[in-house]
XYZ file of C-alpha atoms in Angstrom:
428
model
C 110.895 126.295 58.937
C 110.497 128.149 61.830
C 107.900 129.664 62.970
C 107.457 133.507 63.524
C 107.234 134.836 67.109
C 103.593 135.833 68.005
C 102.972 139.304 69.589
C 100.870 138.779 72.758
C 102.857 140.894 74.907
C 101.728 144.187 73.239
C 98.222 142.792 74.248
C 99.421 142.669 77.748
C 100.674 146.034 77.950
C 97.422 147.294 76.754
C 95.700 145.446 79.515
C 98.057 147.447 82.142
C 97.742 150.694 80.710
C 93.890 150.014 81.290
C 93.688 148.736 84.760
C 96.058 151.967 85.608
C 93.130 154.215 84.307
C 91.060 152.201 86.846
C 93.638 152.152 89.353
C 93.058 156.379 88.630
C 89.591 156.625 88.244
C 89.007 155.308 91.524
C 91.612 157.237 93.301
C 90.446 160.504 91.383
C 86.088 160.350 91.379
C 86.160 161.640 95.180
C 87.644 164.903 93.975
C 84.697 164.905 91.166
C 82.272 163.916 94.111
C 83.725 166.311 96.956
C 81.492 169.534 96.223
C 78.298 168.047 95.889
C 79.204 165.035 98.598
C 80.437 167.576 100.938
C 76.643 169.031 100.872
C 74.314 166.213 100.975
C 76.089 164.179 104.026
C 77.333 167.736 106.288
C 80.979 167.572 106.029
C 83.527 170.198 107.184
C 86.860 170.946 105.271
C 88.879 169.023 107.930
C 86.692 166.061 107.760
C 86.642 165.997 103.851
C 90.808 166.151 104.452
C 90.603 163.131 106.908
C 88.920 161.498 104.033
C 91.164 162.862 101.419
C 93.835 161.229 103.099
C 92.326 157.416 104.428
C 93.650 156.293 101.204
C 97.400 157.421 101.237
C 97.961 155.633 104.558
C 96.709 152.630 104.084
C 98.220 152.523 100.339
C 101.387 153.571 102.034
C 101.388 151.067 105.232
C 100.280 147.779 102.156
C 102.798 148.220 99.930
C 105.508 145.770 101.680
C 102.868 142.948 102.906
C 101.387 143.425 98.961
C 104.731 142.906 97.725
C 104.741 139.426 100.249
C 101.273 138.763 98.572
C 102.257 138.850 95.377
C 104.914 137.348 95.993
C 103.456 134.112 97.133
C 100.261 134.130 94.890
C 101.317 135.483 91.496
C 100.342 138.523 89.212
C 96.999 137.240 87.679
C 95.453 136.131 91.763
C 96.793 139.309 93.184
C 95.624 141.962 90.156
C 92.138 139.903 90.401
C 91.945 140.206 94.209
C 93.116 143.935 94.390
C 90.848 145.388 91.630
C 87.843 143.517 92.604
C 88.250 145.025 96.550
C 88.509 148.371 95.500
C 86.001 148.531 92.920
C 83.627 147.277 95.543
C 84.857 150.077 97.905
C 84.365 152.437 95.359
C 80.899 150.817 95.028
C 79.861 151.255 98.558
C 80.808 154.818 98.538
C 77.845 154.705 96.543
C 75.708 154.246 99.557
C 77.209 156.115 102.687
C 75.378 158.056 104.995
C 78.483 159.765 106.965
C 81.551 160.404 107.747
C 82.545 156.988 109.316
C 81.560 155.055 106.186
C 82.998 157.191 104.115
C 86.243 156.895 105.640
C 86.294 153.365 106.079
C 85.677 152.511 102.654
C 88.653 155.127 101.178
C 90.321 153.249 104.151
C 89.600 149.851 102.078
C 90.677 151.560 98.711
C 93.573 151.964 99.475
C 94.510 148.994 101.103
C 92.917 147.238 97.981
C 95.221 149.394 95.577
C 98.428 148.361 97.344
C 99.646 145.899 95.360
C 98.705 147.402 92.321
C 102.072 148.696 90.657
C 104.139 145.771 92.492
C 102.284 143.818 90.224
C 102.381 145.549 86.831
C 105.851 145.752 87.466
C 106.256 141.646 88.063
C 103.815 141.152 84.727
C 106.029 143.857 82.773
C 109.160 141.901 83.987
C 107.770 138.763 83.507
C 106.423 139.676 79.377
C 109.422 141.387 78.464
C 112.762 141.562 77.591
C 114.961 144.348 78.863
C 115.301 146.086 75.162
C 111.657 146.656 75.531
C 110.794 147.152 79.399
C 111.515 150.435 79.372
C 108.798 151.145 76.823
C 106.492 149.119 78.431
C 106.216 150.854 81.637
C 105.803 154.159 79.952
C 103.003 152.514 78.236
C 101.060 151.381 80.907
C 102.001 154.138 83.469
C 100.694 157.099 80.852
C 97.463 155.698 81.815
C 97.543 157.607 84.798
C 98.120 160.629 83.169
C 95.328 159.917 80.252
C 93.262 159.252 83.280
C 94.040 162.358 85.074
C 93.804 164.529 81.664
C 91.141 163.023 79.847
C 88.699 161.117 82.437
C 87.944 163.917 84.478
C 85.772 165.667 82.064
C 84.142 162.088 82.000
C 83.337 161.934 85.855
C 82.291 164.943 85.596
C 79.596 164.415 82.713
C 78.659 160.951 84.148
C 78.360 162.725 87.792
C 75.834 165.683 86.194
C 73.911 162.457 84.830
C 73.527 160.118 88.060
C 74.741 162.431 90.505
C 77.564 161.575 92.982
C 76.647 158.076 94.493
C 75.417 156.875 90.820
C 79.213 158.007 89.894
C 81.019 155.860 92.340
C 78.443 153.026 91.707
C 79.070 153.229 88.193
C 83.057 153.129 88.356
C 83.044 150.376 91.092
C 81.102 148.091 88.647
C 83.443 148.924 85.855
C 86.069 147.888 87.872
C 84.744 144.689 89.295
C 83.926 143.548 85.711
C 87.192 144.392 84.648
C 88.632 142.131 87.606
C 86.557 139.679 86.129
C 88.001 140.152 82.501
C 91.869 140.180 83.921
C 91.400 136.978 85.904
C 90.042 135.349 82.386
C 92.437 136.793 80.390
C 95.584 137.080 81.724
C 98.038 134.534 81.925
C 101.615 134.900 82.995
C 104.172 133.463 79.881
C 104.440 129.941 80.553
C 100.963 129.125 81.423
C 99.869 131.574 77.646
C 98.141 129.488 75.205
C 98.220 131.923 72.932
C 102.242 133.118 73.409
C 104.039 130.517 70.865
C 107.691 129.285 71.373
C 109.378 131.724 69.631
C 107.934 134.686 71.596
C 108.995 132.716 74.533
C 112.028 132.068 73.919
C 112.755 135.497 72.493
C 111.218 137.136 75.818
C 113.649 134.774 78.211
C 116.553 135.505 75.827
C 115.968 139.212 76.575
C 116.192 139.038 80.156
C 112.145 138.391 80.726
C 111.728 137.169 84.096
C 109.568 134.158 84.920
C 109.566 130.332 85.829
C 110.104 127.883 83.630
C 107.461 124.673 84.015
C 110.396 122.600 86.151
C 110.982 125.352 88.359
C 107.147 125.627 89.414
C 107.242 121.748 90.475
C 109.527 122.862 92.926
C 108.479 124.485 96.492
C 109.628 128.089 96.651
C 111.676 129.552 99.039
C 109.982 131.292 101.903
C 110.280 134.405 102.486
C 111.689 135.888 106.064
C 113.712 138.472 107.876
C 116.526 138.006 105.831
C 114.879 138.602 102.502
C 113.220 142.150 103.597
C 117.261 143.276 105.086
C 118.572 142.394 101.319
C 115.966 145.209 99.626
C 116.304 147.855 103.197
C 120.229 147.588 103.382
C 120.975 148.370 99.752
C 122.616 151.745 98.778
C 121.432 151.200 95.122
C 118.104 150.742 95.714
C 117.660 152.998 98.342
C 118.916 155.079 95.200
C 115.660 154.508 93.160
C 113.331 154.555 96.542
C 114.250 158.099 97.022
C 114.087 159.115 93.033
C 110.442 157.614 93.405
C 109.376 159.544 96.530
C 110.803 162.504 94.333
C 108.594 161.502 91.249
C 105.694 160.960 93.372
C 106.496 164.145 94.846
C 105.486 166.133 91.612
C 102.538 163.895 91.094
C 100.710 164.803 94.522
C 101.171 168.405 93.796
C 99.550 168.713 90.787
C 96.471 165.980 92.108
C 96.421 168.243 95.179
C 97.265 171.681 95.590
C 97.579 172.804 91.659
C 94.022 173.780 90.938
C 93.967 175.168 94.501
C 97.498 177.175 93.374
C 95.491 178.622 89.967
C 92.343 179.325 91.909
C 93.882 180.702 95.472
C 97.072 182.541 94.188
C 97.032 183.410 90.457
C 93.189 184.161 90.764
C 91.967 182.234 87.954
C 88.532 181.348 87.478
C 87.513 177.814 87.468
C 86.336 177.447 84.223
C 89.885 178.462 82.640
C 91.444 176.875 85.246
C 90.000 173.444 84.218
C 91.229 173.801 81.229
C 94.913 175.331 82.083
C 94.866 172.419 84.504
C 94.851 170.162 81.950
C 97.687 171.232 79.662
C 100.613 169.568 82.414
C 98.850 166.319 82.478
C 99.081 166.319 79.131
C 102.923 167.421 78.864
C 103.441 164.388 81.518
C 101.474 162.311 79.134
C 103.884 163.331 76.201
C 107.003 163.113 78.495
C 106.386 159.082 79.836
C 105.653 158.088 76.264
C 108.993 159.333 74.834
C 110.962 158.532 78.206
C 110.170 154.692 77.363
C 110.253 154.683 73.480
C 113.591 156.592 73.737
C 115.237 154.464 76.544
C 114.508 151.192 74.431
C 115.940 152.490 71.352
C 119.064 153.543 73.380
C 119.340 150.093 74.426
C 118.676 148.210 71.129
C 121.251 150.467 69.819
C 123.852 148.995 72.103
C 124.043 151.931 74.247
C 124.627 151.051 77.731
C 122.035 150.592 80.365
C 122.972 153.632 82.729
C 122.532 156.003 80.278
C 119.366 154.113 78.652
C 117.601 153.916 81.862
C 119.210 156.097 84.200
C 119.970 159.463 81.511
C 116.090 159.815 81.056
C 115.126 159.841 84.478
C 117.421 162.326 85.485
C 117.071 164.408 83.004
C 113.234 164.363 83.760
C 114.099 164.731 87.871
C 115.869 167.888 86.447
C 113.736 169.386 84.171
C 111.339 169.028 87.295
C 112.767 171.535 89.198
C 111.767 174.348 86.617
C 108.452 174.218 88.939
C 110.337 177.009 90.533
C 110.216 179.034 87.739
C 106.352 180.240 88.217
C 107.490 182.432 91.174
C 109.411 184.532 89.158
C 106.788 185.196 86.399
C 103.290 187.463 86.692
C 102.059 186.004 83.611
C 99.530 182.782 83.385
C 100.961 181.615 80.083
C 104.536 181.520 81.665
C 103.019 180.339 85.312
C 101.741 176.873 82.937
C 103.993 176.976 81.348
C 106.574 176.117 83.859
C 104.447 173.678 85.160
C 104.150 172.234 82.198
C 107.963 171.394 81.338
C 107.914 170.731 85.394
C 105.208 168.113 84.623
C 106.732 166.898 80.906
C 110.069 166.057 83.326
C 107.895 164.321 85.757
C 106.548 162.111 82.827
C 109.716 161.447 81.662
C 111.653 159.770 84.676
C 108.322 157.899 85.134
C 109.789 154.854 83.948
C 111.361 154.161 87.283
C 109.302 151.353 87.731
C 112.189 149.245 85.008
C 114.998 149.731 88.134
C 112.937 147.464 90.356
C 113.275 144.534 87.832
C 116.932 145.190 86.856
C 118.248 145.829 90.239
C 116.365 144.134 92.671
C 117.295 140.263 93.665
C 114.682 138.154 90.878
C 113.432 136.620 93.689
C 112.929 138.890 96.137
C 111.220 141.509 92.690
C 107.608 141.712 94.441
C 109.180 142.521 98.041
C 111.548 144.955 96.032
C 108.343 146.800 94.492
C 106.731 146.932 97.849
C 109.206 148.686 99.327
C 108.994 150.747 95.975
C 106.177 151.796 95.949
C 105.814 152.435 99.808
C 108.522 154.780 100.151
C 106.587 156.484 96.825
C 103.362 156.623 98.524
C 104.509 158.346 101.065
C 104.338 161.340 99.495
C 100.589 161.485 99.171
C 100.711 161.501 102.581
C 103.481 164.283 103.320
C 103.653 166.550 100.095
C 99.749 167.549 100.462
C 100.752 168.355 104.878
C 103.926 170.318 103.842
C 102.667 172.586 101.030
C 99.623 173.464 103.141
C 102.137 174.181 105.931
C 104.115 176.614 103.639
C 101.574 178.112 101.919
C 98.966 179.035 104.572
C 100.813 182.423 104.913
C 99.760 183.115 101.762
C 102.653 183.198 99.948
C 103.211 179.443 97.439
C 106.869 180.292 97.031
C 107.701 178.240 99.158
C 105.963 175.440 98.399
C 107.231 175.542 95.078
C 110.816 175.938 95.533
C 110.023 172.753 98.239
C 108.991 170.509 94.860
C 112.301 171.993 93.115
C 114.573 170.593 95.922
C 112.708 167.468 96.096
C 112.884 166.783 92.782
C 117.009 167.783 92.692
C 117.329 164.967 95.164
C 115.750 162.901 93.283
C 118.363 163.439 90.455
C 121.112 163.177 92.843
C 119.975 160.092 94.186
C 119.849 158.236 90.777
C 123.830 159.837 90.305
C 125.216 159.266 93.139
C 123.505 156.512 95.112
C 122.279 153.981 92.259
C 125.397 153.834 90.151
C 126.474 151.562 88.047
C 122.891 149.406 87.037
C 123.898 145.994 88.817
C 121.729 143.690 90.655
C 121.987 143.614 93.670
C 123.062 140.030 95.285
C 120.424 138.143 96.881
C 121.111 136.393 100.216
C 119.480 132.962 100.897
């Protein structure tokens, strides 16, 4: 009689979708922090943006040596590693007397947080079968948006309570025992005492990506020169680099400039704009959820995977560029409004992450992700410059109808330079 598969996959989703609201809540507690920070250690607006931005180049300039890392030591050494570093960096911010320290430690945050989504992509390959990838990453990447939409009125409580070092003291040792909990917990399929046969085999059937107990006994293949030309020469994933830069694009807007944009230009008060803030994380929220659980039933329904992957991300790439609608309406409702179905699109070709897996060489996935996520991060880096380049006239026009174009590349990217969803051939 055989057995019936066990479940402990949706137990590992449920562990990424957490450690992204740490990822977040790290990222996001210096922007909670910033007023009363500022205050108590005498730092200047171009100081507090030096410090705003240590973490975006060092997250950016990681990514490929994190996808080498986790490459050679695996997803459950590599998540332990990462989350433990920058929960203790976001620990020491606890106890910083300047600017320098400051800076060094968002420095060390980042670099910490590199190989972050490399790796919840290589677990999310490694757990699941195609049919259900696409769901998966929506799962675990809405926690960014729960974090973003939920957590801040959290930080903020918890902030009031211990003040601003007891807030980053508090979230660093919530991370660092989480580390611990991953590192105890996780295990990737084969090694899983708890994943039976049949879950196994039904994973592997499905396209799941990992090594079987043979294949460990035998040394891997280094990686070289050769190995990084395969994922930087390839127009098809070039194709989902630039859609992800686009994504990420929309992201950095709203973590940056949008509460500045309700404040500054629509002259909103901060007490309604906290709240009006809110209302587009929560439309991304809503858009990354359905984006997954409709691309999976797509593809369990036979329907082919460029227009179950692909047809939601471009359709949420497009639906992005109705940003540009705010400068064409007086009215708040309509201004978040627009932002809102800008922000629902953004959610909904979140699922990018699933193109790394199913394009990308199996070997060379971590590499792949790196690259990923690098070109991606860029854009905390350039969108946050750029808008405050075109708005400092006083006029965000510009800055908006910037996003719209970004995001229309994005689209076009994923039509024209992706294509038809092959992998790409690896070169040994």
């Amino acid at each position: 009689m055989n057995q019936k598969a066990t479940k402990v996959r949706y137990g590992v989703v449920i562990v990424l979708f957490i450690t992204v609201i740490i990822n977040y809540m790290d990222r996001s507690n210096i922007s909670i922090a910033a007023p009363l920070l500022t205050k108590d250690l005498g730092l200047d607006p171009v100081k507090m943006g030096l410090i705003f931005s240590a973490f975006g180049w060092t997250y950016c300039a990681l990514q490929i040596p994190g996808g080498w890392l986790l490459d050679k030591l695996g997803n459950r050494k590599t998540h332990a590693l990462g989350i433990t570093g920058f929960s203790l960096a976001t620990l020491l911010q606890g106890f910083v007397s300047g600017f320098t320290g400051l800076f060094l430690l968002r420095v060390g945050l980042g670099a910490f947080e590199a190989p972050a989504f490399p790796t919840n992509s290589k677990v999310a390959a490694a757990w699941f079968p195609e049919n259900e990838r696409a769901r998966a990453v929506s799962l675990y990447t809405s926690g960014q948006f729960v974090g973003l939409a939920f957590l801040t009125p959290t930080l903020i409580a918890l902030q009031q309570w211990l003040g601003w070092r007891g807030l980053f003291i508090l979230t660093g040792i919530i991370g660092i025992a989480w580390a611990m909990l991953w590192y105890i917990l996780y295990r990737d399929p084969q090694h899983s005492k708890r994943a039976n046969k049949e879950e196994l085999d039904y994973i592997r059937e499905g396209g799941a990506i990992f090594d079987s107990a043979a294949a460990e006994k035998v040394a891997k293949p280094k990686t070289g020169l050769k190995d990084f030309a395969v994922v930087l020469k390839s127009r098809k994933l070039w194709g989902i680099y630039i859609g992800q830069f686009s994504v990420a694009s929309t992201l950095w807007f709203f973590l940056t400039w949008f509460p500045t944009y309700l404040v500054e230009y629509r002259g909103l008060g901060f007490i309604k704009t906290g709240f009006l803030a809110s209302l587009p994380f929560l439309a991304a929220f809503v858009g990354v959820i359905s984006a997954g659980f409709l691309s999976d039933y797509l593809a369990k329904k036979g329907v082919s995977a460029d227009i179950a992957r692909k047809v939601p991300v471009i359709t949420g790439l497009l639906l992005a560029t109705s940003i540009i609608g705010a400068n064409y309406v007086e009215s708040t409702n309509l201004v978040v409004l627009f932002m809102s179905i800008a922000f629902f699109g953004n959610g909904f070709a979140s699922i990018t992450w699933v193109f790394v897996s199913l394009l990308a060489p199996k070997r060379l996935i971590g590499i792949a992700g790196g690259v990923f996520n690098f070109i991606g991060g860029t854009a905390s880096i350039i969108i946050p410059i750029v808008i405050g380049v075109l708005a400092k006239g006083g006029d965000f026009a510009p800055a908006l109808t910037f996003i719209a174009c970004v995001t229309l590349a994005g689209a076009l990217s994923y039509i024209f330079l992706v294509g038809k969803l092959e992998r790409v051939p690896d070169v040994k």
